[in-house]
Coordinates of C-alpha atoms and ligand atoms in Angstrom, one line a residue:
M1 CA -0.3 0.2 -0.3
K2 CA 2.9 2.3 1.2
K3 CA 4.5 1.5 -2.4
I4 CA 1.5 2.3 -4.2
M5 CA 1.0 5.5 -2.5
I6 CA 4.7 6.6 -3.4
M7 CA 4.0 5.7 -7.2
L8 CA 1.1 7.7 -6.9
T9 CA 2.6 10.8 -5.3
L10 CA 6.1 10.5 -7.7
N11 CA 3.2 10.1 -10.3
M12 CA 1.7 13.6 -9.6
M13 CA 4.7 15.5 -9.2
F14 CA 5.6 14.4 -12.9
L15 CA 2.4 15.4 -14.1
L16 CA 2.4 19.1 -12.0
F17 CA 6.1 19.5 -13.6
T18 CA 5.1 18.3 -16.7
V19 CA 2.1 20.5 -17.1
I20 CA 3.2 23.7 -15.4
V21 CA 7.0 23.7 -15.1
L22 CA 7.8 22.3 -18.4
P23 CA 5.8 24.6 -21.0
Q24 CA 6.9 27.9 -19.1
S25 CA 10.6 26.8 -19.9
V26 CA 10.2 25.8 -22.9
Q27 CA 8.0 29.0 -23.5
A28 CA 11.0 31.2 -22.5
A29 CA 13.5 29.6 -24.5
S30 CA 11.3 29.4 -27.7
T31 CA 10.3 32.9 -27.3
K32 CA 13.4 34.9 -27.7
P33 CA 13.9 36.2 -31.1
N34 CA 16.6 35.1 -33.2
V35 CA 19.3 37.6 -34.2
A36 CA 22.5 37.4 -36.5
I37 CA 25.8 39.8 -36.0
L38 CA 27.3 40.2 -38.5
A39 CA 31.1 41.6 -38.1
T40 CA 32.3 43.3 -40.7
G41 CA 35.4 45.1 -38.5
G42 CA 35.2 48.7 -37.2
T43 CA 36.8 50.3 -33.8
I44 CA 34.2 47.6 -31.7
A45 CA 36.7 45.0 -32.8
S46 CA 40.0 46.7 -32.8
R47 CA 42.8 46.3 -30.0
G48 CA 44.9 49.3 -29.2
A49 CA 48.8 48.4 -26.7
N50 CA 46.7 50.0 -23.8
S51 CA 43.9 51.2 -22.2
L52 CA 44.5 54.9 -23.5
S53 CA 45.4 54.3 -26.9
L54 CA 42.3 56.0 -27.7
T55 CA 43.5 57.1 -31.6
D56 CA 45.7 54.5 -32.0
Y57 CA 45.0 51.2 -32.9
G58 CA 43.6 48.0 -34.9
T59 CA 45.4 46.8 -38.1
A60 CA 47.2 50.6 -38.3
A61 CA 48.8 49.6 -35.1
G62 CA 49.6 46.3 -35.8
M63 CA 47.2 44.9 -33.8
K64 CA 44.9 42.2 -35.2
H65 CA 41.1 42.2 -35.0
L66 CA 38.9 40.2 -32.7
E67 CA 36.9 38.1 -34.6
I68 CA 32.4 37.9 -34.0
Q69 CA 32.7 35.4 -31.3
A70 CA 35.2 37.2 -29.0
M71 CA 32.8 40.0 -29.1
I72 CA 29.4 37.7 -28.3
D73 CA 31.6 36.3 -25.9
A74 CA 32.5 39.8 -24.0
V75 CA 29.0 40.8 -24.3
P76 CA 27.1 37.8 -22.1
E77 CA 24.1 40.3 -21.2
I78 CA 22.9 39.6 -24.9
E79 CA 21.8 36.6 -24.0
K80 CA 19.1 38.1 -22.1
F81 CA 17.3 39.5 -25.5
A82 CA 17.8 37.6 -28.1
N83 CA 19.4 33.8 -29.3
I84 CA 22.6 35.0 -31.1
T85 CA 24.3 33.4 -34.2
G86 CA 27.3 35.5 -35.4
E87 CA 29.1 35.7 -38.5
Q88 CA 32.4 37.2 -39.9
V89 CA 31.3 38.9 -43.3
F90 CA 34.9 41.4 -43.6
N91 CA 36.7 42.2 -40.2
V92 CA 38.5 45.4 -41.8
G93 CA 38.1 49.0 -40.5
S94 CA 35.5 50.7 -43.0
S95 CA 36.9 52.9 -44.7
K96 CA 38.4 50.1 -46.6
L97 CA 35.5 48.5 -47.6
S98 CA 34.2 48.7 -51.1
I99 CA 30.8 48.3 -53.1
S100 CA 31.4 44.5 -53.8
N101 CA 31.8 44.3 -49.6
W102 CA 28.3 46.7 -49.8
L103 CA 27.1 43.6 -51.8
T104 CA 28.1 40.8 -50.4
L105 CA 26.5 41.7 -47.1
A106 CA 23.3 43.0 -48.4
K107 CA 22.6 39.8 -50.4
R108 CA 23.7 37.5 -47.2
I109 CA 21.3 40.0 -45.0
N110 CA 18.2 39.5 -47.7
E111 CA 19.1 36.1 -47.4
L112 CA 19.1 35.6 -43.5
L113 CA 15.7 38.2 -43.2
A114 CA 14.1 35.8 -45.9
S115 CA 14.6 32.7 -43.0
S116 CA 11.4 32.7 -41.4
D117 CA 14.8 31.6 -37.9
I118 CA 15.7 35.2 -38.1
D119 CA 14.0 38.2 -36.6
G120 CA 16.8 40.7 -36.8
I121 CA 19.9 41.7 -37.6
V122 CA 23.0 44.0 -36.2
V123 CA 25.9 45.0 -38.3
T124 CA 29.1 45.7 -36.4
H125 CA 30.9 48.5 -38.6
G126 CA 33.4 51.1 -38.3
T127 CA 32.3 54.5 -37.4
D128 CA 34.0 55.9 -40.7
T129 CA 31.2 54.7 -43.2
L130 CA 28.7 54.0 -40.8
E131 CA 25.9 55.5 -42.4
E132 CA 27.1 55.0 -45.9
T133 CA 26.9 51.4 -45.3
A134 CA 23.6 51.9 -43.1
Y135 CA 22.3 53.9 -46.0
F136 CA 22.7 51.5 -48.8
L137 CA 21.0 49.1 -46.7
N138 CA 18.5 51.1 -45.9
L139 CA 18.0 51.1 -49.7
V140 CA 17.9 47.3 -50.6
V141 CA 17.4 45.6 -47.9
K142 CA 13.7 43.6 -48.6
S143 CA 12.1 42.9 -45.2
D144 CA 10.5 45.0 -42.5
K145 CA 12.4 43.2 -39.7
P146 CA 14.9 45.2 -37.8
V147 CA 18.2 45.7 -39.2
V148 CA 20.5 47.5 -36.5
L149 CA 24.0 48.6 -37.3
V150 CA 26.7 49.5 -34.4
A151 CA 29.7 50.3 -33.8
S152 CA 32.0 52.0 -31.0
M153 CA 34.7 55.0 -30.9
R154 CA 36.6 53.4 -28.8
P155 CA 38.4 50.2 -29.0
A156 CA 37.6 47.0 -27.5
T157 CA 40.2 47.8 -24.8
G158 CA 40.4 51.0 -24.1
L159 CA 39.4 53.1 -21.0
S160 CA 36.0 53.3 -20.6
A161 CA 35.4 51.6 -24.3
D162 CA 31.3 51.9 -25.7
G163 CA 31.7 48.6 -27.7
P164 CA 29.9 46.5 -25.4
L165 CA 27.2 48.6 -24.0
N166 CA 26.3 49.9 -27.8
L167 CA 26.8 46.1 -29.0
A168 CA 24.0 45.3 -25.9
N169 CA 21.8 48.3 -27.2
A170 CA 21.6 46.8 -30.7
V171 CA 21.0 43.2 -30.2
A172 CA 17.8 44.6 -27.6
L173 CA 16.3 47.0 -30.7
A174 CA 17.0 44.5 -33.3
A175 CA 15.2 42.0 -31.0
S176 CA 12.5 44.0 -30.3
P177 CA 9.3 43.9 -31.9
E178 CA 8.7 48.0 -32.2
A179 CA 11.9 48.1 -34.3
K180 CA 10.2 46.7 -37.3
D181 CA 9.2 48.4 -40.5
K182 CA 11.6 51.7 -38.8
G183 CA 14.0 50.7 -41.7
V184 CA 17.4 50.5 -41.2
M185 CA 18.9 52.1 -38.2
V186 CA 22.0 52.8 -36.0
C187 CA 22.6 52.4 -32.2
M188 CA 25.4 54.4 -30.6
N189 CA 25.2 56.0 -27.1
D190 CA 21.9 55.3 -26.0
Q191 CA 20.7 56.9 -29.3
I192 CA 18.7 55.6 -32.3
S193 CA 19.0 57.0 -35.5
S194 CA 17.6 56.6 -39.0
A195 CA 19.8 55.8 -41.7
F196 CA 18.4 58.9 -43.8
G197 CA 19.1 61.1 -41.3
V198 CA 22.4 59.8 -39.3
T199 CA 25.8 61.7 -39.4
K200 CA 29.0 61.1 -38.5
T201 CA 30.1 65.0 -37.0
N202 CA 33.0 64.1 -34.5
T203 CA 36.3 62.6 -35.7
T204 CA 36.2 60.9 -31.6
N205 CA 33.8 61.8 -29.4
V206 CA 31.2 58.6 -28.4
A207 CA 28.5 61.3 -28.8
T208 CA 29.5 61.6 -32.8
F209 CA 26.2 60.3 -35.0
K210 CA 23.2 63.2 -34.8
C211 CA 20.5 63.8 -36.8
P212 CA 20.7 67.2 -37.7
D213 CA 17.8 67.5 -39.4
T214 CA 15.7 64.7 -38.4
G215 CA 15.8 64.4 -34.9
Y216 CA 16.9 60.5 -33.4
L217 CA 14.0 57.9 -34.1
G218 CA 14.3 57.2 -30.7
Y219 CA 16.5 56.1 -27.5
M220 CA 17.7 53.2 -24.7
Q221 CA 17.3 53.2 -21.8
N222 CA 18.4 50.6 -19.6
S223 CA 18.7 48.2 -23.3
K224 CA 15.0 49.3 -23.9
P225 CA 14.1 51.4 -26.5
F226 CA 11.6 54.3 -26.5
F227 CA 10.9 55.7 -30.0
V228 CA 9.7 59.3 -30.2
S229 CA 8.8 59.4 -33.7
V230 CA 8.9 57.3 -37.3
P231 CA 11.0 57.6 -40.3
L232 CA 8.2 58.7 -43.3
K233 CA 11.1 58.8 -46.5
K234 CA 10.5 55.2 -48.1
H235 CA 13.0 52.5 -46.8
T236 CA 13.6 48.9 -47.1
S237 CA 11.0 46.7 -48.6
Q238 CA 9.5 49.8 -49.8
T239 CA 12.5 50.7 -52.3
E240 CA 12.0 50.3 -56.1
F241 CA 16.0 49.2 -55.8
D242 CA 16.7 45.3 -56.1
V243 CA 20.4 44.2 -55.6
S244 CA 20.2 40.5 -56.5
N245 CA 21.9 40.4 -59.7
L246 CA 24.6 43.5 -59.3
T247 CA 28.1 42.6 -59.1
T248 CA 29.0 46.5 -59.3
L249 CA 26.9 49.6 -58.8
P250 CA 27.4 52.5 -61.6
R251 CA 30.4 55.1 -60.8
V252 CA 29.3 58.3 -59.0
D253 CA 32.0 60.7 -57.8
V254 CA 31.6 64.0 -55.5
N255 CA 33.2 67.0 -56.6
Y256 CA 34.1 69.1 -52.4
T257 CA 33.5 73.4 -53.6
T258 CA 35.7 75.5 -52.1
L259 CA 36.1 79.4 -52.6
G260 CA 38.2 79.4 -56.3
S261 CA 37.7 76.1 -56.7
D262 CA 37.3 75.2 -60.9
G263 CA 35.8 72.4 -62.5
I264 CA 39.2 69.9 -63.2
L265 CA 38.1 67.1 -60.6
I266 CA 34.9 67.1 -62.4
D267 CA 36.8 66.7 -66.0
A268 CA 39.1 64.4 -64.0
A269 CA 36.0 62.0 -63.1
V270 CA 33.8 61.9 -66.6
S271 CA 37.1 60.8 -67.8
A272 CA 37.5 58.8 -65.5
G273 CA 34.1 57.2 -66.5
A274 CA 31.8 58.6 -63.9
Q275 CA 28.0 58.2 -64.6
G276 CA 26.8 60.9 -62.2
I277 CA 28.6 63.5 -60.2
I278 CA 27.8 64.9 -56.7
N279 CA 29.0 68.8 -56.4
A280 CA 29.1 69.6 -53.2
G281 CA 28.7 72.9 -53.0
V282 CA 28.7 76.4 -50.9
G283 CA 25.4 76.8 -49.1
H284 CA 22.2 76.1 -51.2
A285 CA 24.7 74.2 -53.7
N286 CA 26.3 77.1 -55.1
M287 CA 29.6 77.0 -57.1
P288 CA 31.9 79.1 -58.5
A289 CA 31.7 79.3 -62.5
A290 CA 34.2 77.9 -63.8
T291 CA 32.9 74.8 -61.5
M292 CA 29.0 75.1 -62.9
Q293 CA 30.9 75.3 -66.6
S294 CA 32.4 71.7 -65.8
L295 CA 29.1 70.4 -64.4
K296 CA 27.8 71.3 -67.8
N297 CA 29.5 70.1 -70.0
A298 CA 29.1 66.9 -67.9
Q299 CA 25.3 66.8 -68.4
K300 CA 25.5 67.1 -71.9
K301 CA 27.6 64.2 -72.3
G302 CA 25.0 62.5 -70.7
V303 CA 26.5 62.5 -66.8
V304 CA 24.0 62.9 -64.4
V305 CA 24.9 66.1 -62.1
V306 CA 22.9 66.1 -58.0
T307 CA 23.8 69.6 -56.5
A308 CA 24.5 69.1 -52.6
S309 CA 26.1 70.8 -49.9
R310 CA 28.8 70.9 -48.0
T311 CA 27.1 72.3 -45.1
G312 CA 26.4 68.9 -43.4
S313 CA 22.4 70.2 -42.8
G314 CA 19.5 71.6 -44.5
L315 CA 17.9 71.3 -47.7
V316 CA 18.9 71.8 -51.4
T317 CA 15.6 72.1 -53.5
E318 CA 15.7 72.9 -57.5
T319 CA 16.3 76.6 -58.2
K320 CA 15.3 78.3 -61.7
Q321 CA 19.2 78.3 -63.2
F322 CA 20.5 74.2 -62.2
K323 CA 16.9 73.2 -63.4
E324 CA 17.3 74.9 -66.4
A325 CA 20.9 73.2 -66.9
G326 CA 19.4 69.8 -66.2
F327 CA 20.5 69.0 -62.7
V328 CA 19.2 66.9 -59.8
A329 CA 18.1 69.2 -56.0
A330 CA 19.6 66.6 -53.7
M331 CA 17.3 67.6 -51.1
M332 CA 18.1 66.4 -47.9
H333 CA 21.0 64.2 -49.0
N334 CA 24.2 64.8 -47.5
P335 CA 26.8 64.6 -51.0
Q336 CA 28.1 60.8 -49.2
K337 CA 24.4 59.6 -49.4
A338 CA 23.8 61.9 -52.4
R339 CA 26.1 59.3 -54.1
I340 CA 24.6 56.0 -52.8
L341 CA 20.8 57.4 -53.9
L342 CA 22.5 58.2 -57.5
M343 CA 24.3 54.9 -57.6
L344 CA 21.3 52.7 -57.5
A345 CA 18.9 55.8 -59.2
L346 CA 21.3 54.8 -62.1
T347 CA 20.4 51.0 -62.2
K348 CA 17.2 52.1 -63.6
T349 CA 17.6 55.4 -65.0
K350 CA 19.1 58.7 -66.5
D351 CA 16.3 60.9 -66.7
P352 CA 17.0 63.8 -64.7
A353 CA 13.4 64.5 -64.3
E354 CA 12.8 60.4 -62.9
I355 CA 15.9 60.9 -60.7
Q356 CA 14.6 64.3 -59.0
R357 CA 11.5 61.9 -58.4
I358 CA 13.7 59.6 -56.2
F359 CA 15.3 62.2 -54.1
E360 CA 12.3 63.9 -53.5
E361 CA 10.6 60.0 -51.9
Y362 CA 13.8 59.1 -50.1
Ligands
LIG1 N1 38.3 53.4 -38.4 C1 37.6 53.2 -38.0 C2 36.2 52.8 -38.7 O1 37.0 51.4 -39.1 C3 37.0 54.6 -36.8 C4 35.7 53.7 -36.0 O2 35.3 52.4 -36.4 O3 35.5 54.2 -34.8 O4 35.6 53.4 -39.1

């Protein structure tokens, strides 16, 4: 009798475990989103000779970059927000990335996001060209799942390194349902920026990423996102650009205008095969007469000319003089982002009116 009672009690305990305890723990494991971290290099993966080497680090200082697994292992907190997988796509400073690298990265992201096994992507990157990669991906990623770019201003070995918290915040953001359909984002220094609005404004400060015209999309507090706005310009799955069959992009060069500059660099760009020129003019895209003449010559040869500004913020809208010359106005794109949009626009059309429409919609 005693034996039967013990058996019954054991059976009851097992039943309670399977009905109450087990489903909760299984549920906890299965409801965590799956986030893939794609590593491309940059200061976030860099080491310096000592903790005060804050501008001399990475491969330029003879120090090997960290690999993705070491970066993941250094921030175990990220496992709290998501099931993590890591991939080393490249491992270079972002000034060394190429158009071909961009296409590889975009295709891999589209492949991962097409799978129901992946809920969000984090890309670790250098800060120098972060805004460019973010904006490129914002135009060619074909998914509304979160894609977050993250970086650091201080190397992993630096005193008060900003990489670990930035990475934790980026993973938390990519894992968050609120981050869906916000376009590609940059998560740095507790701020969430849209790829459209963000730009690097300082050479070394951790508060380098600003959105001078749009303001931030939101903020991270205790690794939780607080959104305050939404991007209204077309992005990701809403765009007309498709890189799936591309192996290169049309050449587009940027000319930086100064007092007294001429059009020699523009002429050289055209000779080198540029299909588009972004002129980073002064103020509201103004330029010396010689620069204007070179741009007109380029335009007559079929090169698409976009007038932008070197000021760092504000709109460049159409003016009578530039419109009559057949130039396109950059709108709110800084010269480096105007270059990306023009490269992609040129994969669809060479018509300035159509390209002007693209610059107004994106
Ligand atoms: N040199 C670095 C880069 O890869 C700078 C950084 O990441 O902060 O862009």
